[in-house]
Amino acid sequence: NSSQDLSLDYKQEFSRYSRINLRNSFRHEYEPSNFEDAFGRNTGRYSYYRNRLNVSYARDISKQLSLGARFTNELDEVSRDDLRDSSLNGLGLDASYYLNSENTLMLSYDISRRAFDPGTDALTNALALGWKRYLTNQLYFDVKGGVDFINSYDDLDYTSSSVKASITNNFDE
């Protein structure tokens, strides 16, 4: 068996205030492992192609305000007829407002659409508000809470809340 992996990372600062980040990851495998294989339920041999593209742009409007935009595209294609190909496209916007050197407020909005071929699709709108607090020059925590509005594959509407919290320590520059 053979597989192919190809990744591309590109970062560019256009100025002190403007930057772009591009990441693309491609993978082709002839015999992927899945969760069922761990229990001896081999689902047969098949190949798949997976591509992930992420593009983000950030612009510092002032010393206190930064705005960003992002685009995501994911493609999954499988060779088996009983599995469906899928795609995901997403757009996002975010804003960060630096209250002072220790505190940052964050706001984000994302819209994404997952589609199956053949099949149905789902649309998600996500809105979140966050706060980042530096405890030292390298140690900070952040918390983000939000709500997702989901139009699901069965044409029903759902609302889901989310909360994310993390503590991060940057060991060096």
mmCIF file of C-alpha atoms in Angstrom:
data_model
loop_
_atom_site.group_PDB
_atom_site.id
_atom_site.type_symbol
_atom_site.label_atom_id
_atom_site.label_comp_id
_atom_site.label_asym_id
_atom_site.label_seq_id
_atom_site.Cartn_x
_atom_site.Cartn_y
_atom_site.Cartn_z
ATOM 1 C CA ASN A 1 0.000 0.000 0.000
ATOM 2 C CA SER A 2 1.121 3.501 -0.656
ATOM 3 C CA SER A 3 -0.238 6.882 0.259
ATOM 4 C CA GLN A 4 0.454 10.464 -0.672
ATOM 5 C CA ASP A 5 0.632 13.469 1.631
ATOM 6 C CA LEU A 6 1.261 17.016 0.554
ATOM 7 C CA SER A 7 1.097 20.085 2.783
ATOM 8 C CA LEU A 8 1.648 23.731 2.014
ATOM 9 C CA ASP A 9 1.999 26.505 4.583
ATOM 10 C CA TYR A 10 2.434 30.102 3.508
ATOM 11 C CA LYS A 11 2.550 33.177 5.721
ATOM 12 C CA GLN A 12 3.073 36.708 4.502
ATOM 13 C CA GLU A 13 3.116 40.029 6.303
ATOM 14 C CA PHE A 14 2.222 42.743 3.821
ATOM 15 C CA SER A 15 2.927 45.454 6.359
ATOM 16 C CA ARG A 16 3.095 45.903 10.133
ATOM 17 C CA TYR A 17 -0.711 45.943 10.099
ATOM 18 C CA SER A 18 -1.714 43.309 7.537
ATOM 19 C CA ARG A 19 -0.969 39.582 7.181
ATOM 20 C CA ILE A 20 -2.229 36.469 5.408
ATOM 21 C CA ASN A 21 -1.932 32.792 6.266
ATOM 22 C CA LEU A 22 -2.568 29.971 3.777
ATOM 23 C CA ARG A 23 -2.560 26.272 4.653
ATOM 24 C CA ASN A 24 -3.427 23.411 2.345
ATOM 25 C CA SER A 25 -3.233 19.740 3.254
ATOM 26 C CA PHE A 26 -3.832 16.909 0.769
ATOM 27 C CA ARG A 27 -3.939 13.195 1.565
ATOM 28 C CA HIS A 28 -4.611 10.131 -0.569
ATOM 29 C CA GLU A 29 -4.709 6.687 1.044
ATOM 30 C CA TYR A 30 -5.561 3.289 -0.366
ATOM 31 C CA GLU A 31 -6.573 1.615 2.872
ATOM 32 C CA PRO A 32 -7.628 4.048 5.582
ATOM 33 C CA SER A 33 -8.037 2.964 9.179
ATOM 34 C CA ASN A 34 -11.272 3.730 10.936
ATOM 35 C CA PHE A 35 -12.881 3.241 14.322
ATOM 36 C CA GLU A 36 -14.545 -0.054 13.375
ATOM 37 C CA ASP A 37 -11.213 -1.667 12.447
ATOM 38 C CA ALA A 38 -10.172 -1.527 16.117
ATOM 39 C CA PHE A 39 -13.004 -3.969 16.904
ATOM 40 C CA GLY A 40 -12.244 -6.370 14.058
ATOM 41 C CA ARG A 41 -15.050 -5.111 11.792
ATOM 42 C CA ASN A 42 -13.008 -4.589 8.676
ATOM 43 C CA THR A 43 -15.022 -2.562 6.178
ATOM 44 C CA GLY A 44 -13.016 -3.586 3.149
ATOM 45 C CA ARG A 45 -10.384 -1.944 1.046
ATOM 46 C CA TYR A 46 -11.062 1.412 -0.525
ATOM 47 C CA SER A 47 -9.196 4.594 -1.238
ATOM 48 C CA TYR A 48 -9.996 8.158 -0.321
ATOM 49 C CA TYR A 49 -8.867 11.656 -1.164
ATOM 50 C CA ARG A 50 -8.971 14.409 1.447
ATOM 51 C CA ASN A 51 -8.067 18.047 0.908
ATOM 52 C CA ARG A 52 -8.195 20.823 3.531
ATOM 53 C CA LEU A 53 -7.696 24.489 2.610
ATOM 54 C CA ASN A 54 -7.622 27.345 5.131
ATOM 55 C CA VAL A 55 -6.985 30.977 4.214
ATOM 56 C CA SER A 56 -7.032 33.763 6.795
ATOM 57 C CA TYR A 57 -6.362 37.476 6.629
ATOM 58 C CA ALA A 58 -5.856 39.820 9.593
ATOM 59 C CA ARG A 59 -5.664 43.594 9.662
ATOM 60 C CA ASP A 60 -4.805 45.808 12.623
ATOM 61 C CA ILE A 61 -7.107 48.803 12.350
ATOM 62 C CA SER A 62 -5.618 50.571 15.355
ATOM 63 C CA LYS A 63 -3.514 49.708 18.405
ATOM 64 C CA GLN A 64 -6.640 48.383 20.072
ATOM 65 C CA LEU A 65 -8.714 46.883 17.230
ATOM 66 C CA SER A 66 -7.855 43.981 14.939
ATOM 67 C CA LEU A 67 -10.189 42.467 12.319
ATOM 68 C CA GLY A 68 -9.893 39.135 10.553
ATOM 69 C CA ALA A 69 -11.545 37.056 7.842
ATOM 70 C CA ARG A 70 -11.141 33.400 6.950
ATOM 71 C CA PHE A 71 -12.220 30.877 4.328
ATOM 72 C CA THR A 72 -12.262 27.097 4.757
ATOM 73 C CA ASN A 73 -12.791 24.409 2.144
ATOM 74 C CA GLU A 74 -12.728 20.654 2.761
ATOM 75 C CA LEU A 75 -13.234 17.893 0.205
ATOM 76 C CA ASP A 76 -13.581 14.175 0.964
ATOM 77 C CA GLU A 77 -13.911 11.664 -1.865
ATOM 78 C CA VAL A 78 -14.083 7.892 -1.335
ATOM 79 C CA SER A 79 -13.964 5.085 -3.869
ATOM 80 C CA ARG A 80 -16.722 2.980 -2.257
ATOM 81 C CA ASP A 81 -20.260 3.364 -3.575
ATOM 82 C CA ASP A 82 -21.850 2.947 -0.128
ATOM 83 C CA LEU A 83 -19.978 5.996 1.240
ATOM 84 C CA ARG A 84 -20.801 9.512 0.101
ATOM 85 C CA ASP A 85 -18.396 12.210 -0.952
ATOM 86 C CA SER A 86 -18.673 15.444 1.015
ATOM 87 C CA SER A 87 -17.568 19.051 0.972
ATOM 88 C CA LEU A 88 -17.475 21.799 3.565
ATOM 89 C CA ASN A 89 -17.222 25.511 2.802
ATOM 90 C CA GLY A 90 -17.000 28.121 5.499
ATOM 91 C CA LEU A 91 -16.523 31.855 5.963
ATOM 92 C CA GLY A 92 -15.663 33.579 9.187
ATOM 93 C CA LEU A 93 -15.151 37.069 10.587
ATOM 94 C CA ASP A 94 -13.641 38.049 13.900
ATOM 95 C CA ALA A 95 -12.696 41.125 15.848
ATOM 96 C CA SER A 96 -10.325 41.550 18.775
ATOM 97 C CA TYR A 97 -10.399 44.619 20.977
ATOM 98 C CA TYR A 98 -7.400 45.082 23.285
ATOM 99 C CA LEU A 99 -8.629 46.758 26.470
ATOM 100 C CA ASN A 100 -5.093 46.875 27.859
ATOM 101 C CA SER A 101 -1.960 44.715 27.746
ATOM 102 C CA GLU A 102 -3.607 42.012 29.893
ATOM 103 C CA ASN A 103 -7.198 41.871 28.581
ATOM 104 C CA THR A 104 -8.648 41.290 25.128
ATOM 105 C CA LEU A 105 -12.290 40.986 24.101
ATOM 106 C CA MET A 106 -13.080 38.840 21.059
ATOM 107 C CA LEU A 107 -16.124 38.474 18.804
ATOM 108 C CA SER A 108 -16.513 35.950 15.978
ATOM 109 C CA TYR A 109 -19.094 34.899 13.404
ATOM 110 C CA ASP A 110 -18.857 31.820 11.188
ATOM 111 C CA ILE A 111 -21.114 30.360 8.524
ATOM 112 C CA SER A 112 -20.497 26.908 7.077
ATOM 113 C CA ARG A 113 -22.241 24.473 4.764
ATOM 114 C CA ARG A 114 -21.554 20.721 4.675
ATOM 115 C CA ALA A 115 -22.907 18.952 1.580
ATOM 116 C CA PHE A 116 -22.974 15.260 0.665
ATOM 117 C CA ASP A 117 -22.927 13.968 -2.903
ATOM 118 C CA PRO A 118 -25.429 12.541 -3.434
ATOM 119 C CA GLY A 119 -27.501 13.744 -0.545
ATOM 120 C CA THR A 120 -28.469 16.625 1.600
ATOM 121 C CA ASP A 121 -26.646 19.510 3.233
ATOM 122 C CA ALA A 122 -26.537 21.354 6.552
ATOM 123 C CA LEU A 123 -25.975 25.050 7.252
ATOM 124 C CA THR A 124 -24.498 26.365 10.505
ATOM 125 C CA ASN A 125 -24.300 29.967 11.717
ATOM 126 C CA ALA A 126 -22.105 30.407 14.802
ATOM 127 C CA LEU A 127 -21.729 33.528 16.940
ATOM 128 C CA ALA A 128 -19.271 33.686 19.866
ATOM 129 C CA LEU A 129 -17.927 36.187 22.379
ATOM 130 C CA GLY A 130 -14.622 35.676 24.184
ATOM 131 C CA TRP A 131 -12.135 37.090 26.663
ATOM 132 C CA LYS A 132 -8.368 36.559 26.887
ATOM 133 C CA ARG A 133 -6.473 37.402 30.081
ATOM 134 C CA TYR A 134 -2.671 37.400 30.342
ATOM 135 C CA LEU A 135 -1.483 36.289 33.783
ATOM 136 C CA THR A 136 2.218 36.760 32.918
ATOM 137 C CA ASN A 137 4.062 37.729 29.720
ATOM 138 C CA GLN A 138 3.741 34.168 28.428
ATOM 139 C CA LEU A 139 0.881 32.583 30.381
ATOM 140 C CA TYR A 140 -2.745 33.391 29.560
ATOM 141 C CA PHE A 141 -6.204 31.900 29.693
ATOM 142 C CA ASP A 142 -9.066 32.492 27.371
ATOM 143 C CA VAL A 143 -12.716 31.618 27.432
ATOM 144 C CA LYS A 144 -15.214 31.777 24.597
ATOM 145 C CA GLY A 145 -18.954 31.176 24.678
ATOM 146 C CA GLY A 146 -21.422 31.197 21.875
ATOM 147 C CA VAL A 147 -24.438 29.820 20.128
ATOM 148 C CA ASP A 148 -24.783 27.816 16.913
ATOM 149 C CA PHE A 149 -27.886 27.966 14.741
ATOM 150 C CA ILE A 150 -28.050 24.774 12.680
ATOM 151 C CA ASN A 151 -30.303 23.928 9.762
ATOM 152 C CA SER A 152 -29.678 20.181 9.717
ATOM 153 C CA TYR A 153 -29.659 17.495 7.043
ATOM 154 C CA ASP A 154 -33.282 16.626 7.821
ATOM 155 C CA ASP A 155 -34.414 20.275 7.387
ATOM 156 C CA LEU A 156 -34.954 20.746 11.112
ATOM 157 C CA ASP A 157 -33.561 23.765 12.954
ATOM 158 C CA TYR A 158 -31.458 23.335 16.073
ATOM 159 C CA THR A 159 -29.747 25.707 18.486
ATOM 160 C CA SER A 160 -26.650 24.606 20.337
ATOM 161 C CA SER A 161 -24.519 26.464 22.860
ATOM 162 C CA SER A 162 -20.771 26.108 23.227
ATOM 163 C CA VAL A 163 -18.161 27.070 25.790
ATOM 164 C CA LYS A 164 -14.415 26.730 25.261
ATOM 165 C CA ALA A 165 -11.717 27.518 27.801
ATOM 166 C CA SER A 166 -7.959 27.085 27.662
ATOM 167 C CA ILE A 167 -4.777 27.946 29.507
ATOM 168 C CA THR A 168 -1.760 28.544 27.289
ATOM 169 C CA ASN A 169 1.893 28.884 28.208
ATOM 170 C CA ASN A 170 4.237 30.119 25.460
ATOM 171 C CA PHE A 171 7.568 28.605 26.520
ATOM 172 C CA ASP A 172 9.634 30.891 24.313
ATOM 173 C CA GLU A 173 9.286 33.618 21.695
#
